[in-house]
Short mmCIF file of C-alpha atoms and ligand atoms in Angstrom, two decimals:
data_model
loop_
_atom_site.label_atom_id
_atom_site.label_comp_id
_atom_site.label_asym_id
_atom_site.label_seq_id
_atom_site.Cartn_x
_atom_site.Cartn_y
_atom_site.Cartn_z
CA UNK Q 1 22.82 -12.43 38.02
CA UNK Q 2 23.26 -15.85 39.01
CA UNK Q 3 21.84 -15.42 42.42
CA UNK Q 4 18.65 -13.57 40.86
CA UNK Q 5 18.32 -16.68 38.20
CA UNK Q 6 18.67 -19.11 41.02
CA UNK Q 7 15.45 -17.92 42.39
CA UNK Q 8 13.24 -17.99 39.66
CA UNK Q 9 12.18 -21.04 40.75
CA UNK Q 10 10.79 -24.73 38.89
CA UNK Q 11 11.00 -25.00 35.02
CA UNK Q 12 7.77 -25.55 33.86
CA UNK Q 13 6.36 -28.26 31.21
CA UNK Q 14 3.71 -27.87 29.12
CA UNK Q 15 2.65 -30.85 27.71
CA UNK Q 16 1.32 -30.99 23.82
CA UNK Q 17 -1.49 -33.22 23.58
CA UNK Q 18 -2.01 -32.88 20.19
CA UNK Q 19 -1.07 -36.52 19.07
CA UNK Q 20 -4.00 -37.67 21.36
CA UNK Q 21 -5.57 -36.14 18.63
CA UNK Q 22 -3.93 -37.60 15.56
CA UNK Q 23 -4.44 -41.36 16.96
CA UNK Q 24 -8.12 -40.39 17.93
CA UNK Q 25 -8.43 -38.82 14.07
CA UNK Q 26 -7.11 -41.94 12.47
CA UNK Q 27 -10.11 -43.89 13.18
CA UNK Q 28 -12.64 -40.82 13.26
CA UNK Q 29 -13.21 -42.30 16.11
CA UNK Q 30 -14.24 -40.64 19.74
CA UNK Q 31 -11.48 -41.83 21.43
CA UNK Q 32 -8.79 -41.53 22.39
CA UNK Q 33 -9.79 -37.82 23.98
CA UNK Q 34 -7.11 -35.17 24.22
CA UNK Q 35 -9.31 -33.77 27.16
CA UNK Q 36 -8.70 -37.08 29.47
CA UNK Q 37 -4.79 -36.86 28.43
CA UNK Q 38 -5.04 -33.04 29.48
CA UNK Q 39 -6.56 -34.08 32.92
CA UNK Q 40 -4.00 -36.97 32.88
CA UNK Q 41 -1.32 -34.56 32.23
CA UNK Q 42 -1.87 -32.28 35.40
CA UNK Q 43 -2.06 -35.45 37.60
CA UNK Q 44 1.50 -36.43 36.45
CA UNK Q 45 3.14 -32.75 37.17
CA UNK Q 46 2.26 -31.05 33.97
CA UNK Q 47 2.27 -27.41 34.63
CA UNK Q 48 0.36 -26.09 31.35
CA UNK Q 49 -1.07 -27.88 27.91
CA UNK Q 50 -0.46 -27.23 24.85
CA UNK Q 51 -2.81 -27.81 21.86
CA UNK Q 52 -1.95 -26.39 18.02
CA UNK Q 53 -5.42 -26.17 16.15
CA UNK Q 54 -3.88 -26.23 12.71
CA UNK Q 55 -5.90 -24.66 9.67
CA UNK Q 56 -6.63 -27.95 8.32
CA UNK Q 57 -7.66 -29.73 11.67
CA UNK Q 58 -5.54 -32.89 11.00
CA UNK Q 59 -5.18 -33.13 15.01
CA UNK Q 60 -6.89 -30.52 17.83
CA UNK Q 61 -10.24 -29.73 16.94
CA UNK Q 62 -12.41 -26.62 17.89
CA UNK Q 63 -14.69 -28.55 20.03
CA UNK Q 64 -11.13 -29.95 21.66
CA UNK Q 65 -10.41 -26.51 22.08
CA UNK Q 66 -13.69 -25.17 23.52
CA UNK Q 67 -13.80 -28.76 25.83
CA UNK Q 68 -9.84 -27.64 27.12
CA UNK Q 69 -11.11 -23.86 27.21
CA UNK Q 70 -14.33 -25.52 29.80
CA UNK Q 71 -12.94 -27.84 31.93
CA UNK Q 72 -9.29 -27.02 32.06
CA UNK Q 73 -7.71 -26.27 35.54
CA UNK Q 74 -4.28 -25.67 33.51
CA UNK Q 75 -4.06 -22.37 31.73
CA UNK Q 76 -3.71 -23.68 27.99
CA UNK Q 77 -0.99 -22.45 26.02
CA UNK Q 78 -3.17 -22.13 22.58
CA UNK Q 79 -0.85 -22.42 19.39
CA UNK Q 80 -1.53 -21.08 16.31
CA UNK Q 81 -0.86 -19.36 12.72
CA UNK Q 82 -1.08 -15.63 12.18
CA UNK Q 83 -4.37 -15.90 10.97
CA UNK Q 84 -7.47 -13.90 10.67
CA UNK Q 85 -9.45 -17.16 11.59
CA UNK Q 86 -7.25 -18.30 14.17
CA UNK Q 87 -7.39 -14.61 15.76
CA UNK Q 88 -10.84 -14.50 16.04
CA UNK Q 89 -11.15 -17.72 17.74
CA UNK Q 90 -8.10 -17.21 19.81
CA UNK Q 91 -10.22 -13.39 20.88
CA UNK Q 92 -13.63 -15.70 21.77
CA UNK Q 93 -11.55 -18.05 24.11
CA UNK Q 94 -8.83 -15.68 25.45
CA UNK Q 95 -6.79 -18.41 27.04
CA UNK Q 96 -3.54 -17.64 28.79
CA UNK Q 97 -0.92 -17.94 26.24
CA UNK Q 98 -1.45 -17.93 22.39
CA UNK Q 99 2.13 -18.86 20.52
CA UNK Q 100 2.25 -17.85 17.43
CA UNK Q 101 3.70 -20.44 14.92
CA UNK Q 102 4.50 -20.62 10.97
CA UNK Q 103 2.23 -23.41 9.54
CA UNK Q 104 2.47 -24.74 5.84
CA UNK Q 105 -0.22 -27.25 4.78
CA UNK Q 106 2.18 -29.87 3.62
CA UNK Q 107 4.39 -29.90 6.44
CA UNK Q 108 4.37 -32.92 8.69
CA UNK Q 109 5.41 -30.71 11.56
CA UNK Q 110 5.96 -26.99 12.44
CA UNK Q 111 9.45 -27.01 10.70
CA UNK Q 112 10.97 -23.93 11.55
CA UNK Q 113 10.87 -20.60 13.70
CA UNK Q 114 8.55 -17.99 12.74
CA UNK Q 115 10.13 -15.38 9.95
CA UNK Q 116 9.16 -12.43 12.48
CA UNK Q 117 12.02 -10.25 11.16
CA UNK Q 118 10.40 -9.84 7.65
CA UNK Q 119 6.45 -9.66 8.44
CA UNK Q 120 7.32 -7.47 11.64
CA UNK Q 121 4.72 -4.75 10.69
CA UNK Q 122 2.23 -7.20 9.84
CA UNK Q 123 2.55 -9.52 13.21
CA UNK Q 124 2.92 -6.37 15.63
CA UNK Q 125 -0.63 -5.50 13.99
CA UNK Q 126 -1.81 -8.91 14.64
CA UNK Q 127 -0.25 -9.38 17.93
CA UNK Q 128 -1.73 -6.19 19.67
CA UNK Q 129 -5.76 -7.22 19.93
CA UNK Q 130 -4.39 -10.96 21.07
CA UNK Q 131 -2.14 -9.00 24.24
CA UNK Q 132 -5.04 -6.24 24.87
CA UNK Q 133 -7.59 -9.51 25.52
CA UNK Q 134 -5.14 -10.72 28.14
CA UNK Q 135 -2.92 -13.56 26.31
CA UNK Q 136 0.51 -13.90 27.07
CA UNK Q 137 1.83 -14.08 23.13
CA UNK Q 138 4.01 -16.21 22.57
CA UNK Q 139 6.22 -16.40 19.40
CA UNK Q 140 7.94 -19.51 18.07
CA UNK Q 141 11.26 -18.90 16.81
CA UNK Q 142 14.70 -20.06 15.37
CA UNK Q 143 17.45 -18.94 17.81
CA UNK Q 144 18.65 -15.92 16.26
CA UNK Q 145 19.35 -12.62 17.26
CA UNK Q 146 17.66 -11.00 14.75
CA UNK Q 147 14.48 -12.71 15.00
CA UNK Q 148 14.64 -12.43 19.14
CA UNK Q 149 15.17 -8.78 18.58
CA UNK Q 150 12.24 -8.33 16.14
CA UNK Q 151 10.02 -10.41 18.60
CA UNK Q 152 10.61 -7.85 20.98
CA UNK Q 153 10.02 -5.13 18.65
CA UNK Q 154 6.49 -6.15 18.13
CA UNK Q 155 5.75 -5.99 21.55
CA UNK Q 156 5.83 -10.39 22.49
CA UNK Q 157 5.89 -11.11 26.31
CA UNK Q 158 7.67 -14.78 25.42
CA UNK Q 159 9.84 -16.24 22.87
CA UNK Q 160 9.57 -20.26 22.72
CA UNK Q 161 13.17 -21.57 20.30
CA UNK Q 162 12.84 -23.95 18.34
CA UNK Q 163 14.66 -27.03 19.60
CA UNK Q 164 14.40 -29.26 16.54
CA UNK Q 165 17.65 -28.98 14.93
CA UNK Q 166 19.22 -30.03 18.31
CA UNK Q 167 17.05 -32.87 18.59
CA UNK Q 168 17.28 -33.98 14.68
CA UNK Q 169 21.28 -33.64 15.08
CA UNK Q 170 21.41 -35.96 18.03
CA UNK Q 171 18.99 -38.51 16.54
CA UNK Q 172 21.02 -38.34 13.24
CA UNK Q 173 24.19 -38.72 15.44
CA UNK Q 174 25.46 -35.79 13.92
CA UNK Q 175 27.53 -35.02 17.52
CA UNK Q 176 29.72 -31.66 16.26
CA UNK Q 177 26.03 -30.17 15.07
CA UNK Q 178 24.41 -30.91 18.12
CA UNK Q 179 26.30 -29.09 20.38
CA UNK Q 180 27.24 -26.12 17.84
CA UNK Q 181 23.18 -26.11 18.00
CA UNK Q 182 23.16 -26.40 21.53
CA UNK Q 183 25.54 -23.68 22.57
CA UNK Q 184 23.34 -21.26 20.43
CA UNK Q 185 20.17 -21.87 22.54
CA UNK Q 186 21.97 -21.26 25.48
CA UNK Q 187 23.44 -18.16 24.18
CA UNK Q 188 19.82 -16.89 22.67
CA UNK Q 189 18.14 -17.79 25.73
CA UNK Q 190 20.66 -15.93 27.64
CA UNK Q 191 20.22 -12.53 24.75
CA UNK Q 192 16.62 -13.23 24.68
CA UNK Q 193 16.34 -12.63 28.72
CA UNK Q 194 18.56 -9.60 28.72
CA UNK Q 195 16.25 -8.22 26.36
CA UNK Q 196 13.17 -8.76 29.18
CA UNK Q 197 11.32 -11.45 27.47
CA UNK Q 198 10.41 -14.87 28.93
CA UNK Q 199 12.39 -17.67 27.16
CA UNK Q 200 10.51 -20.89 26.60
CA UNK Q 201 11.57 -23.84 24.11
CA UNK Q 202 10.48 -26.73 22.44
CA UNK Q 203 10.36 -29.20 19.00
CA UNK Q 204 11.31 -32.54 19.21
CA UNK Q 205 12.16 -33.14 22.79
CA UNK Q 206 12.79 -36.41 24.35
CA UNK Q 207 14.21 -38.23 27.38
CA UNK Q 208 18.24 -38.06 25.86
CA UNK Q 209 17.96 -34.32 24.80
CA UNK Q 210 16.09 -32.93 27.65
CA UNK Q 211 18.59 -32.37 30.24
CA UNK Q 212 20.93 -30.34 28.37
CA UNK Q 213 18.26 -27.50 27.49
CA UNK Q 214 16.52 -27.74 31.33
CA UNK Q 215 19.66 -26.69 32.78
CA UNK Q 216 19.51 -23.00 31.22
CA UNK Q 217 18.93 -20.85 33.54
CA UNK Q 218 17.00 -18.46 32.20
CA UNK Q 219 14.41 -20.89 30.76
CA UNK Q 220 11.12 -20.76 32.12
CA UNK Q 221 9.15 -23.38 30.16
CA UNK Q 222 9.47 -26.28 27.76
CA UNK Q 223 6.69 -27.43 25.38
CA UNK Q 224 6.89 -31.20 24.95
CA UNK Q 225 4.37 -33.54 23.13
CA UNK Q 226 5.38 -35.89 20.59
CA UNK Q 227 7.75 -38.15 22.06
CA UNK Q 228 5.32 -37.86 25.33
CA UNK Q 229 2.39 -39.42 23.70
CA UNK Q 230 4.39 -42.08 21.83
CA UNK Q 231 6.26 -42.98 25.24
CA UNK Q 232 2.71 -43.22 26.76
CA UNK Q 233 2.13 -46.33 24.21
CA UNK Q 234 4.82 -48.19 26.74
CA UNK Q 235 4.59 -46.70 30.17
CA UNK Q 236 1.21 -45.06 30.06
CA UNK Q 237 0.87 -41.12 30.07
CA UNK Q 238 1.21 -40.21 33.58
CA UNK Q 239 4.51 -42.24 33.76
CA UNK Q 240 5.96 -41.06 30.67
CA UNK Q 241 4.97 -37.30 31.90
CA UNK Q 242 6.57 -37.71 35.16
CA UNK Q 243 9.96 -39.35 33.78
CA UNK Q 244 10.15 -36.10 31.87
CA UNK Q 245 9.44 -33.69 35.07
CA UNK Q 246 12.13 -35.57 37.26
CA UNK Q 247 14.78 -35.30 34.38
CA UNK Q 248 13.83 -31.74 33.91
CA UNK Q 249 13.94 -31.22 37.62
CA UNK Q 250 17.22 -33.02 37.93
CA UNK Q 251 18.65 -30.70 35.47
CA UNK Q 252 17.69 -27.86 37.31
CA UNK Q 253 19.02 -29.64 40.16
CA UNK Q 254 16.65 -30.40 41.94
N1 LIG U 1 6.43 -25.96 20.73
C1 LIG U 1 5.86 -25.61 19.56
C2 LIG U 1 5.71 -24.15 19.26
C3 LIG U 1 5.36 -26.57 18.66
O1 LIG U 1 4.79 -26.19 17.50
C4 LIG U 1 5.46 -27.93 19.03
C5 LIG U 1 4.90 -28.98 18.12
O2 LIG U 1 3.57 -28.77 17.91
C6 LIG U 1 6.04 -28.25 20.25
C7 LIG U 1 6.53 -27.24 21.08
C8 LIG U 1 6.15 -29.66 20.73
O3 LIG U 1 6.95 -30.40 19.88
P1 LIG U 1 6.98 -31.97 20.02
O4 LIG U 1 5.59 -32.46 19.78
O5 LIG U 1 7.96 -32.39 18.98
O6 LIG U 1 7.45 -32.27 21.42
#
């Protein structure tokens, strides 16, 4: 087992570019564009970006979408809720993953994992059209084995857990948390690839947390954009993007 997850070869990153979006939105302004960071992004080691077009648009917009869905070399890694809107643009652009994520209006963030467990009729419904066009799906959730085990009821090629109560317990100091936290995403990511799906992960990621998580073995990708695009203020983006690759790299040991 070790051998075979030896050879499965570099930990991707995905990088989020959707704060590019938030600073450009501020001013309702042109600028600063997400596509540039995307192009940026690749040049720096990125392996995939990740944009979130959120029902009310606060960041990623659909023409950021279309212009990513144009001129990206990438493949784009398209999150989204379980929407009828979001499904029918997600069918017109077909990119190569869609992640499924839960989205509530007020939040400042995606909080938590997709419920997949309760709504599994519902999302296996929604689900099917998105994998018969071709996407890899994607779905975002807490690590737990009953919501790994309903993802791969309903037929998901890739589970991404959620990282952020890791990250929030190391920020808050909160040590004893932290690793209780930690320990479970290795064990889930373990379950999860038993089980045949791709494990990915992400939420709140940053130079200090990193390491830890890149060194599971069975992880295959990490989705990373926040602290990116705020490091980028004082290093500049292809800096701050490459940092991140060479820890990830180093905790793959590389
Ligand atoms: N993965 C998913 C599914 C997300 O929703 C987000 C945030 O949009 C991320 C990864 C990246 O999180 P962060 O921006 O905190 O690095």
């Amino acid at each position: 087992m070790a051998e075979e997850q030896k050879s499965r070869g570099k930990l991707r990153l995905g990088v989020n570019i959707d704060h590019v979006a938030t600073v450009r939105n501020a001013r309702g302004s042109a600028y600063p564009d997400p596509l540039r960071a995307a192009k940026l992004a690749e040049e720096a080691g990125a392996d995939g970006i990740t944009a979130h077009l959120r029902e009310d648009r606060r960041h990623i917009s659909d023409a950021d979408i279309e212009g990513l869905m144009d001129t990206l070399s990438l493949p784009l890694n398209f999150e989204m809720a379980a929407t009828d809107e979001m499904q029918k643009i997600a069918l017109r652009h077909k990119p190569h993953a869609v992640c499924i994520v839960p989205e509530k209006r007020e939040e400042r963030t995606t909080e938590g994992g997709l419920e997949v467990a309760r709504e599994e009729n519902r999302l296996a419904h929604f689900i099917a059209p998105l994998r018969d066009a071709g996407c890899r799906v994607s779905i975002f959730i807490a690590a737990e084995k009953r919501q790994i085990e309903a993802a791969h009821r309903i037929g998901a090629a890739v589970i991404e857990l959620h990282t952020g109560a890791y990250c929030d317990a190391h920020a808050e100091g909160r040590i004893e948390e932290r690793d209780a936290e930690l320990e479970r995403l290795r064990e889930m990511s373990a379950f999860a690839d038993d089980l045949g799906l791709e494990v990915h992960a992400g939420h709140g990621l940053t130079y200090d947390t990193v390491k830890p998580v890149a060194a599971f073995p069975e992880l295959m990708e990490l989705n990373i954009g926040h602290f990116l695009i705020g490091e980028a203020i004082f290093r500049g983006l292809k800096p701050s993007i490459a940092e991140m690759r060479r820890l990830m790299d180093e905790a793959r040991g590389g």
